[in-house]
mmCIF file of C-alpha atoms and ligand atoms in Angstrom:
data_model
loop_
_atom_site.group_PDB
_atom_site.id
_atom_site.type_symbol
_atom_site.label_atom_id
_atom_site.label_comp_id
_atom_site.label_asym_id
_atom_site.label_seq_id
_atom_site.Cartn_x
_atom_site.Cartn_y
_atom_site.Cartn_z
ATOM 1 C CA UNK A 1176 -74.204 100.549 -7.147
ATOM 2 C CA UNK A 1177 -71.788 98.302 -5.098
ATOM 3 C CA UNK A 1178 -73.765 95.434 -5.417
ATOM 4 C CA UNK A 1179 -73.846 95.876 -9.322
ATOM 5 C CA UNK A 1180 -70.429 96.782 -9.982
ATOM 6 C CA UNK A 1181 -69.757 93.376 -7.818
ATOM 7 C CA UNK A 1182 -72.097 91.055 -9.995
ATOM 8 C CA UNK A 1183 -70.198 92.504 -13.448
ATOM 9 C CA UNK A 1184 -66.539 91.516 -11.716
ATOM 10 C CA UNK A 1185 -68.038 88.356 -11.208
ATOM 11 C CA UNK A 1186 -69.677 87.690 -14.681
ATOM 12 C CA UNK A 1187 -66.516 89.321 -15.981
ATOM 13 C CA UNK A 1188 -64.363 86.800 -13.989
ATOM 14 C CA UNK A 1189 -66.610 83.794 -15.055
ATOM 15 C CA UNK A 1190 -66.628 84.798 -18.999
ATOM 16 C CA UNK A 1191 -62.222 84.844 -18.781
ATOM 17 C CA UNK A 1192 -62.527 81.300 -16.752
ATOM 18 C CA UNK A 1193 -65.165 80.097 -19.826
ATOM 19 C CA UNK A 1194 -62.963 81.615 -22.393
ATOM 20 C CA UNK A 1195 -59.562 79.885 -20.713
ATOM 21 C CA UNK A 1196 -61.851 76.584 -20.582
ATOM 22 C CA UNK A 1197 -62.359 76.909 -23.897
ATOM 23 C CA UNK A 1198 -58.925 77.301 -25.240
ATOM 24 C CA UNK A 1199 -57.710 74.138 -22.905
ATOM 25 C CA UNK A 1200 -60.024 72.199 -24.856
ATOM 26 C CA UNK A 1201 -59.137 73.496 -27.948
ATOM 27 C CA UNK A 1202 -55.514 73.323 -27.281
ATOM 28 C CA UNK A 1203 -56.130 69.636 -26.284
ATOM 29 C CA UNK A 1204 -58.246 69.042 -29.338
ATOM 30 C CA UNK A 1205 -55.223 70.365 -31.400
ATOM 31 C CA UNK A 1206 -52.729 67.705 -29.392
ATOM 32 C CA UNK A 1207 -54.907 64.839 -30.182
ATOM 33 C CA UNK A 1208 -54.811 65.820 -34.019
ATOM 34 C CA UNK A 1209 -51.260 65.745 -34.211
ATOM 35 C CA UNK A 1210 -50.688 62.788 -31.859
ATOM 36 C CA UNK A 1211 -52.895 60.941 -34.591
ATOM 37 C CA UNK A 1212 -51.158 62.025 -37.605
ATOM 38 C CA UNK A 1213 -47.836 61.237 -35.534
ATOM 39 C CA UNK A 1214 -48.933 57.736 -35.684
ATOM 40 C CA UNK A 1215 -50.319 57.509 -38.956
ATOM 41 C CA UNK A 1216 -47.319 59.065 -40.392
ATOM 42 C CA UNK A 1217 -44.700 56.655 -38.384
ATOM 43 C CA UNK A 1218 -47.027 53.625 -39.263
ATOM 44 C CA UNK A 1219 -46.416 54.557 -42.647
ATOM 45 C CA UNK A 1220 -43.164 54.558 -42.937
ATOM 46 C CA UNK A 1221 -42.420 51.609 -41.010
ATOM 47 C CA UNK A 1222 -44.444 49.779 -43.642
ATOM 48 C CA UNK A 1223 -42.518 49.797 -46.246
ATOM 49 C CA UNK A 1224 -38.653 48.831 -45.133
ATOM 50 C CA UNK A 1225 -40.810 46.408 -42.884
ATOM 51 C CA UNK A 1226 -42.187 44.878 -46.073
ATOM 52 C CA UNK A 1227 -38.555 45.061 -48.182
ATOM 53 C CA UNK A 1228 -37.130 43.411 -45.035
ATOM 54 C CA UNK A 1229 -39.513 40.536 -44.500
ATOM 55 C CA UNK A 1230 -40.201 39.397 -48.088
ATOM 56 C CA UNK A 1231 -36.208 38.287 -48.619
ATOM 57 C CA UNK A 1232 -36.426 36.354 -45.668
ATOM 58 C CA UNK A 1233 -39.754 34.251 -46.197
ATOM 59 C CA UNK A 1234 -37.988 34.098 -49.448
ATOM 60 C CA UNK A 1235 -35.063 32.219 -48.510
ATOM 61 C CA UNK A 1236 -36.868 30.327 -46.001
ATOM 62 C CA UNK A 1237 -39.066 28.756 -48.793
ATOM 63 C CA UNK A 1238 -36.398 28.677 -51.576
ATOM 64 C CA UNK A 1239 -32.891 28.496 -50.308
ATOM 65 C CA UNK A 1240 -31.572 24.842 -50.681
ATOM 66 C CA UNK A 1241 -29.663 23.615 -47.240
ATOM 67 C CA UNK A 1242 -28.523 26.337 -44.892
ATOM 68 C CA UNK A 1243 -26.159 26.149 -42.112
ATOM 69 C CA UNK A 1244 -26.911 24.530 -39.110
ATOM 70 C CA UNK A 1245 -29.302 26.637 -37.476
ATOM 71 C CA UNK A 1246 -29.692 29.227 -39.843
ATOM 72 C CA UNK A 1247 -33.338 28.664 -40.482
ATOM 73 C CA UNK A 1248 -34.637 28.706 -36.487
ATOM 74 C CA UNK A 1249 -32.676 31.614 -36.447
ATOM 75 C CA UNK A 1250 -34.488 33.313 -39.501
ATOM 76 C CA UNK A 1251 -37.798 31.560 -38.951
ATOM 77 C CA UNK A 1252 -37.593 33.774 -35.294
ATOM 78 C CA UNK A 1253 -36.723 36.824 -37.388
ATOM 79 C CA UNK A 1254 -39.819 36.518 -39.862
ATOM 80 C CA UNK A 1255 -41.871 35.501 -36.801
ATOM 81 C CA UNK A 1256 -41.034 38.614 -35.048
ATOM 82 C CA UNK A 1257 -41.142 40.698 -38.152
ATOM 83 C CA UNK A 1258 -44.648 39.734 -38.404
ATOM 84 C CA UNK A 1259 -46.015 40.828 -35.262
ATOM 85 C CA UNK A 1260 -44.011 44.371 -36.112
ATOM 86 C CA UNK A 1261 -46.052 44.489 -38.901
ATOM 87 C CA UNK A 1262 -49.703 43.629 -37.396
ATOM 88 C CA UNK A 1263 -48.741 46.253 -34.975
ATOM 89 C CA UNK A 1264 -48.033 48.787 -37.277
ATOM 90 C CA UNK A 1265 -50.893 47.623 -39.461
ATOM 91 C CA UNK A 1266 -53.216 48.001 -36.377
ATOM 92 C CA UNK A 1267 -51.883 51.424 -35.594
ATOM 93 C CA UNK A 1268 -52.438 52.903 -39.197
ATOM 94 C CA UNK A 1269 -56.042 51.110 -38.965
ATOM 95 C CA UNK A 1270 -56.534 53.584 -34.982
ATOM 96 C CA UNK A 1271 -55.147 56.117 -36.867
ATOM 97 C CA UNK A 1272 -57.211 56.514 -39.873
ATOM 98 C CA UNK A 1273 -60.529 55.760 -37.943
ATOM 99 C CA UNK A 1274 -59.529 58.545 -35.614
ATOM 100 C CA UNK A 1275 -58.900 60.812 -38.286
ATOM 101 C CA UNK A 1276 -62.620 59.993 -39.664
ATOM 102 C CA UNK A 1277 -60.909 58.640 -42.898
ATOM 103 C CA UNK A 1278 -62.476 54.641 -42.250
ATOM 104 C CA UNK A 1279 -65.868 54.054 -43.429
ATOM 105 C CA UNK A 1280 -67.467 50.010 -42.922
ATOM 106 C CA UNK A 1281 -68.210 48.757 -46.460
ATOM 107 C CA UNK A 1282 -71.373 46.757 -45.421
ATOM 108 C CA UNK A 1283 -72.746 43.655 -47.089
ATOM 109 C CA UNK A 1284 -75.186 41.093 -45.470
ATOM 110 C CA UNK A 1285 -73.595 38.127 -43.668
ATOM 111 C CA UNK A 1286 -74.550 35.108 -41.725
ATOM 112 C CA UNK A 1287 -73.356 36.303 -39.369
ATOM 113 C CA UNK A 1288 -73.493 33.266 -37.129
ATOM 114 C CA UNK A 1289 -71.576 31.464 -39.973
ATOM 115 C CA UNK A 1290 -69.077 33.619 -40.392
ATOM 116 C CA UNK A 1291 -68.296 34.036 -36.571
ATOM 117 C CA UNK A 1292 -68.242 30.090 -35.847
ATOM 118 C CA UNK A 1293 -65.563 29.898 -38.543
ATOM 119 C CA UNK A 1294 -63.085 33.184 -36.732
ATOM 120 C CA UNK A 1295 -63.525 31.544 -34.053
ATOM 121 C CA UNK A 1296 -62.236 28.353 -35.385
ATOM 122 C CA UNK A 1297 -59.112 30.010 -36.691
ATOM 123 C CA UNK A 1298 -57.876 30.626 -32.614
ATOM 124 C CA UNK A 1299 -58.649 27.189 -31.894
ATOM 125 C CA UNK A 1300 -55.527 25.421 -32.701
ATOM 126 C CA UNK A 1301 -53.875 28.470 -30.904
ATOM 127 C CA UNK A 1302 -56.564 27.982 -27.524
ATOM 128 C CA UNK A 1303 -55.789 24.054 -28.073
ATOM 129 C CA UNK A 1304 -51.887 24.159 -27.465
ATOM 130 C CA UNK A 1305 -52.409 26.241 -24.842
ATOM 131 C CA UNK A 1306 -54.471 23.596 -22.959
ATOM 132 C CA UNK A 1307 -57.877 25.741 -22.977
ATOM 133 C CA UNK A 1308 -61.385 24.542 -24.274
ATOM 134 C CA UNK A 1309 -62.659 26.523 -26.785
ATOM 135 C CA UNK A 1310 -66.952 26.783 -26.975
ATOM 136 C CA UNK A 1311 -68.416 28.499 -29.839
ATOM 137 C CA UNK A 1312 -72.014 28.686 -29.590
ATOM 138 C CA UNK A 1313 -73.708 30.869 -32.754
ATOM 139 C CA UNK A 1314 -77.007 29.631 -33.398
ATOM 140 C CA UNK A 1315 -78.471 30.378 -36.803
ATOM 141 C CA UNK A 1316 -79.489 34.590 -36.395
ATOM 142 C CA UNK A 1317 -83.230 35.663 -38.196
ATOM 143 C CA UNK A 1318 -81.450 37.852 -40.982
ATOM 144 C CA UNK A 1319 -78.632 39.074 -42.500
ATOM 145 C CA UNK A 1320 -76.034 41.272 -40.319
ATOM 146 C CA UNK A 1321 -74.255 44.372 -42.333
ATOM 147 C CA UNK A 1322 -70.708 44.405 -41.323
ATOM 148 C CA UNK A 1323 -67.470 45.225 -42.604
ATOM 149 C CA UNK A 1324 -66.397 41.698 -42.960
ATOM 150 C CA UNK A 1325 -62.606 42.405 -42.227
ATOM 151 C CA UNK A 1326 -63.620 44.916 -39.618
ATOM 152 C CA UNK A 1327 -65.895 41.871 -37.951
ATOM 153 C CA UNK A 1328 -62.914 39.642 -38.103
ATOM 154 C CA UNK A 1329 -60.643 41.609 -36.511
ATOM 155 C CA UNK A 1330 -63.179 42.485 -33.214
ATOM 156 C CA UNK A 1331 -64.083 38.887 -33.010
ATOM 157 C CA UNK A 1332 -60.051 37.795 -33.358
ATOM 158 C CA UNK A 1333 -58.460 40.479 -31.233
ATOM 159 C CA UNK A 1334 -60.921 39.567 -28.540
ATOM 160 C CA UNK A 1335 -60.363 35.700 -28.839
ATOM 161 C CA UNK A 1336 -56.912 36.319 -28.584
ATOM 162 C CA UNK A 1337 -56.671 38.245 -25.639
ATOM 163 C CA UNK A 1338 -58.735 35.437 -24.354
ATOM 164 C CA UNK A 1339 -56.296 32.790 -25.022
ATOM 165 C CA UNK A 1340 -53.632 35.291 -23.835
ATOM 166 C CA UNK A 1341 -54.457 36.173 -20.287
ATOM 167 C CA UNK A 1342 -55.848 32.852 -19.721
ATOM 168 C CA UNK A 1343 -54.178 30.319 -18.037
ATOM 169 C CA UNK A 1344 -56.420 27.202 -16.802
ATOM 170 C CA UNK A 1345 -60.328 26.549 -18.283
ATOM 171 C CA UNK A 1346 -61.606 27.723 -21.191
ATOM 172 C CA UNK A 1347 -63.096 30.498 -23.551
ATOM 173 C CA UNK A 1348 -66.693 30.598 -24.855
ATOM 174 C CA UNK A 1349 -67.825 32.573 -27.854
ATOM 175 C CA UNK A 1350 -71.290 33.745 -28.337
ATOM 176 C CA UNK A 1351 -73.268 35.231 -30.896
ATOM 177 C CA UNK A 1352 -77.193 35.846 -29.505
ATOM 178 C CA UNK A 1353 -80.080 38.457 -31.554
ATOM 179 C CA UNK A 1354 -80.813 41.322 -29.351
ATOM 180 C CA UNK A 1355 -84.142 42.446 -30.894
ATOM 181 C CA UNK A 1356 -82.179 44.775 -33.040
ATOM 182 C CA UNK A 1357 -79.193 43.891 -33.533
ATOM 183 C CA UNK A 1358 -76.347 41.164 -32.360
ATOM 184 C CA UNK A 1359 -74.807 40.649 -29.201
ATOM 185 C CA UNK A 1360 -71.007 39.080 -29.321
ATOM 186 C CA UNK A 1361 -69.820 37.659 -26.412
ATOM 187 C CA UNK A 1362 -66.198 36.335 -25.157
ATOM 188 C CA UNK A 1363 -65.895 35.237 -21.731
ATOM 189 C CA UNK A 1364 -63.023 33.897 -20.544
ATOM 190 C CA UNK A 1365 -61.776 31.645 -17.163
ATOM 191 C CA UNK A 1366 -58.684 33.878 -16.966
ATOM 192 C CA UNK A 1367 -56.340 36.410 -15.114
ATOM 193 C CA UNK A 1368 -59.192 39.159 -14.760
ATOM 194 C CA UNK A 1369 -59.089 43.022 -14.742
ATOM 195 C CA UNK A 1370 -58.951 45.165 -11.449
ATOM 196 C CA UNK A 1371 -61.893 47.199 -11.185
ATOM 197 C CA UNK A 1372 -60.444 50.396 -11.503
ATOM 198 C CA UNK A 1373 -59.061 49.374 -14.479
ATOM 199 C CA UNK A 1374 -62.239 48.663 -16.475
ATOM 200 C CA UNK A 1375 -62.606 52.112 -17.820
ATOM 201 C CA UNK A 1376 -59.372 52.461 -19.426
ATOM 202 C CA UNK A 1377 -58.803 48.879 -21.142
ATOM 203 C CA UNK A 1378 -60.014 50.774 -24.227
ATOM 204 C CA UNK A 1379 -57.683 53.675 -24.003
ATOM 205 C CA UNK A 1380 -54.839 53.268 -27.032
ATOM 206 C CA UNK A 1381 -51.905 51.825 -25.922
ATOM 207 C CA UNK A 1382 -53.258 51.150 -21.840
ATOM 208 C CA UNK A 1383 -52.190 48.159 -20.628
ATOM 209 C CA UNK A 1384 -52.988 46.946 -17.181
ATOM 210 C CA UNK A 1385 -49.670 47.153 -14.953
ATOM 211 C CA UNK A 1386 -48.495 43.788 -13.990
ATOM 212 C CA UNK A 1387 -51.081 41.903 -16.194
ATOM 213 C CA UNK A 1388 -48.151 39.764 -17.463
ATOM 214 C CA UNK A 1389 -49.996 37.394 -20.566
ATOM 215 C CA UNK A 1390 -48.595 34.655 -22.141
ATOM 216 C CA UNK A 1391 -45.467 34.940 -24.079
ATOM 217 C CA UNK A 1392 -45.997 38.684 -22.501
ATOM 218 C CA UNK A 1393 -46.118 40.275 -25.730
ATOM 219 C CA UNK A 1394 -48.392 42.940 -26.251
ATOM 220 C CA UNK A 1395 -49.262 46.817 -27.197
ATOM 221 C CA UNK A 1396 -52.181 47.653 -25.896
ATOM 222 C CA UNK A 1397 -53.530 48.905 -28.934
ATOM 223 C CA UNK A 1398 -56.142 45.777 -30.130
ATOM 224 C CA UNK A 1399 -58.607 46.825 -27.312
ATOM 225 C CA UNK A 1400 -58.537 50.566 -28.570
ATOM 226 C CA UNK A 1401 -59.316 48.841 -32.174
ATOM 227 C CA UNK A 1402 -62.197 46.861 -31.198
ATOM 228 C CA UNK A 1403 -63.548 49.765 -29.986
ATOM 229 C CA UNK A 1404 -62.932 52.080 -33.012
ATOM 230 C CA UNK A 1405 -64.311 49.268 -35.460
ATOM 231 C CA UNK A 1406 -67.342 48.526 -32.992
ATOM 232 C CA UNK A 1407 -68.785 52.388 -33.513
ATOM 233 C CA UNK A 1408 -68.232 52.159 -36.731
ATOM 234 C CA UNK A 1409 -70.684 50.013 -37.037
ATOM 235 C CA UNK A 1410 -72.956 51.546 -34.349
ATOM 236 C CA UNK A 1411 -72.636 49.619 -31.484
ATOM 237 C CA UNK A 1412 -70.589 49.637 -28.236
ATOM 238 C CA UNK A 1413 -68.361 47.137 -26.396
ATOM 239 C CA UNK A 1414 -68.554 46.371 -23.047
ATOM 240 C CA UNK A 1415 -66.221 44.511 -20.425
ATOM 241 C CA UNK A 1416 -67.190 42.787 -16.852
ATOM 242 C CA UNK A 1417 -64.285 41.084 -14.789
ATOM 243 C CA UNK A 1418 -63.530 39.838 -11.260
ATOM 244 C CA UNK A 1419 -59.713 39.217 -11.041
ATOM 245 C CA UNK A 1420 -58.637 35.663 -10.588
ATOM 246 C CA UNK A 1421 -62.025 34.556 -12.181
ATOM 247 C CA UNK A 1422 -61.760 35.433 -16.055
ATOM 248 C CA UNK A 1423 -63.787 38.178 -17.916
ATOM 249 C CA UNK A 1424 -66.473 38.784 -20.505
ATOM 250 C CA UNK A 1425 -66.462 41.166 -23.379
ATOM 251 C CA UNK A 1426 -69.441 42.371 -24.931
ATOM 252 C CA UNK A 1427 -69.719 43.737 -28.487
ATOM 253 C CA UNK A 1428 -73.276 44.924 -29.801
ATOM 254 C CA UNK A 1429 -74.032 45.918 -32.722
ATOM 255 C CA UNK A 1430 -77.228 46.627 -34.730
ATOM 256 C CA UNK A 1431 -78.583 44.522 -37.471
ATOM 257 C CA UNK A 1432 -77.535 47.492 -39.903
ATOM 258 C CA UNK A 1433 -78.322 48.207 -43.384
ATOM 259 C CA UNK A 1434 -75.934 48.319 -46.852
ATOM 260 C CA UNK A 1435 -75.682 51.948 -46.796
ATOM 261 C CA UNK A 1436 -75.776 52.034 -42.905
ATOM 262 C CA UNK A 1437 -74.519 54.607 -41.435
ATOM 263 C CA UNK A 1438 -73.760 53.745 -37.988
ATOM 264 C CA UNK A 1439 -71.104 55.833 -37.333
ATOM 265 C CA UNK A 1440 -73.652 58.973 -37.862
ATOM 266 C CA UNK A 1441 -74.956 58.225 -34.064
ATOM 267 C CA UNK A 1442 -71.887 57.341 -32.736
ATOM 268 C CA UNK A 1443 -68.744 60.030 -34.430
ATOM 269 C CA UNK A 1444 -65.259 58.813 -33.584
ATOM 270 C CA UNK A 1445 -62.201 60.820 -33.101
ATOM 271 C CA UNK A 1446 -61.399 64.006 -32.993
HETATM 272 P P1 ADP B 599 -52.534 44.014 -25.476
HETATM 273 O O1 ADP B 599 -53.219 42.719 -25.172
HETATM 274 O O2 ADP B 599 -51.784 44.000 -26.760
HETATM 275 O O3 ADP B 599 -51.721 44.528 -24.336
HETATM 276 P P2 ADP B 599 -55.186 45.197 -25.693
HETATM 277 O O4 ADP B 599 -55.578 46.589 -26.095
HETATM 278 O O5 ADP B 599 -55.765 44.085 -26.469
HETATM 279 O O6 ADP B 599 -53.616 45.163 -25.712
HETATM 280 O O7 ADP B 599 -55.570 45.035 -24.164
HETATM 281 C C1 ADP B 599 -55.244 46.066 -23.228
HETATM 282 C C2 ADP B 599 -55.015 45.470 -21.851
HETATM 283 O O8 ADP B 599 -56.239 44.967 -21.310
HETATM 284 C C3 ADP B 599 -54.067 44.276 -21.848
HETATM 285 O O9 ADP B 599 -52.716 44.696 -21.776
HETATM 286 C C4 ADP B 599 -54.504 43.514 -20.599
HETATM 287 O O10 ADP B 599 -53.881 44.106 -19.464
HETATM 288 C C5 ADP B 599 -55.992 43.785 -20.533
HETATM 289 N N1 ADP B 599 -56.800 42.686 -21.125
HETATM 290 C C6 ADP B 599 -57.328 42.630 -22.384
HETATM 291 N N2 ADP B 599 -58.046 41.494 -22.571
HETATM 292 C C7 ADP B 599 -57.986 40.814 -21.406
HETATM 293 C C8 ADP B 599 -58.531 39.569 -20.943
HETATM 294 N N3 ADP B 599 -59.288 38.797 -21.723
HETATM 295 N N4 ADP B 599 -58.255 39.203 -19.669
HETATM 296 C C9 ADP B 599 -57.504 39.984 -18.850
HETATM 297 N N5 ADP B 599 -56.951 41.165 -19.217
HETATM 298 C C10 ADP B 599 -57.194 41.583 -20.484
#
């Protein structure tokens, strides 16, 4: 009788500790909900002053006649700085709504191969000053690829520009190769490098590694987390391998896809 009255005080005390485990995780669940509507809500309103605030001044920039001496650095710094507010906040509401499972891809077939060469050619100007070779090597791919083409743009431009970022000496290449079934994207650069221990949480929204100081050291930490977001969206998965003072390579698969695709059915982001 001993013996049985011990086992139910056991099962009894592992049922409270399953039942406590549970409501951790749905408490923490619940915090993650709210953090994203936090974001999207703030993102939201920032949008519009940001908008009232930044129009005037391109306006007077393009219109005004003469202004006093230094009057336009000074505003051309304002707009400048305005602007990278707003892809901020613009990337943020983008997390946010993926998160909250409101984002769906809007697929149509693309070269692919085409289409990346080009991206890629909007950085180089930007890799050029900076003293860095830029190699883009997308050989013609045997069909169609069906992406979201803003989504594509913005993987294959936040990861070129983190490139040209934390990159100090060499170059950048930027690959596009068929998988079997689907497309491989690859962006390795000659640059700074990420500590091993690191690796896992480059994705995480708003991570940055400590004392990875980039050029111009501006940042948010919130482009990775995107990538990632717009990535399973379309089914695939990006990847990251880095040796610290040698440079690193991101990976970004995806699958060759269909028009009403729908990759994120495998792969369910957010809460
Ligand atoms: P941000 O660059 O705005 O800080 P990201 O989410 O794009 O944010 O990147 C997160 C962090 O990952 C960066 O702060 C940086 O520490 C590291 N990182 C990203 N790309 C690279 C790269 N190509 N080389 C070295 N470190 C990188």
């Amino acid at each position: 009788l001993e013996l049985v009255a011990g086992q139910f005080v056991s099962a009894l005390g592992n049922a409270r500790a399953f039942e406590a485990e549970r409501r951790r995780a749905e408490s923490l669940a619940e915090l993650d909900r709210a953090k994203t509507a936090f974001f999207s809500d703030v993102s939201h309103e920032l949008r519009t002053p940001l908008t009232l605030l930044l129009g005037p001044i391109a306006d007077v920039l393009e219109d005004a006649g003469p202004l006093p001496p230094g009057a336009r650095d000074q505003l051309a710094l304002a707009l400048r700085n305005g602007q990278r507010l707003q892809r901020l906040v613009n990337d943020l509401m983008d997390v946010a709504s993926i998160e909250a499972g409101r984002a769906t891809a809007v697929r149509v077939g693309t070269d692919l191969a085409d289409f990346t060469t080009e991206l890629a050619g909007v950085l180089r100007a930007a890799a050029e000053r900076a003293g860095l070779r830029l190699t883009v090597d997308c050989p013609p791919l045997p069909r169609p690829v069906f992406v979201d083409p803003r989504m594509w743009e913005k993987v294959v431009l936040n990861l070129l520009s983190n490139a040209v970022k934390y990159t100090f000496v060499g170059g950048i290449s930027v690959a596009l190769r068929d998988t079997g079934d689907g497309v491989a994207l690859t962006v390795t650069d000659t640059g700074i490098g990420i500590p091993v221990e690191e690796l896992p949480r480059v994705f995480d929204r708003f991570h940055r590694v400590p004392g990875s100081l980039g050029r111009h050291r501006e940042g948010t930490g919130i482009g990775l987390a995107l990538v990632r977001e717009l990535v399973a969206l379309h089914g695939g998965s990006v990847t990251v391998t880095s040796e610290p003072g040698r440079g690193s390579t991101f990976t970004a698969t995806i699958p060759y896809g269909s028009p009403d695709a729908e990759g994120d059915a495998d792969h369910p982001v957010g809460p």
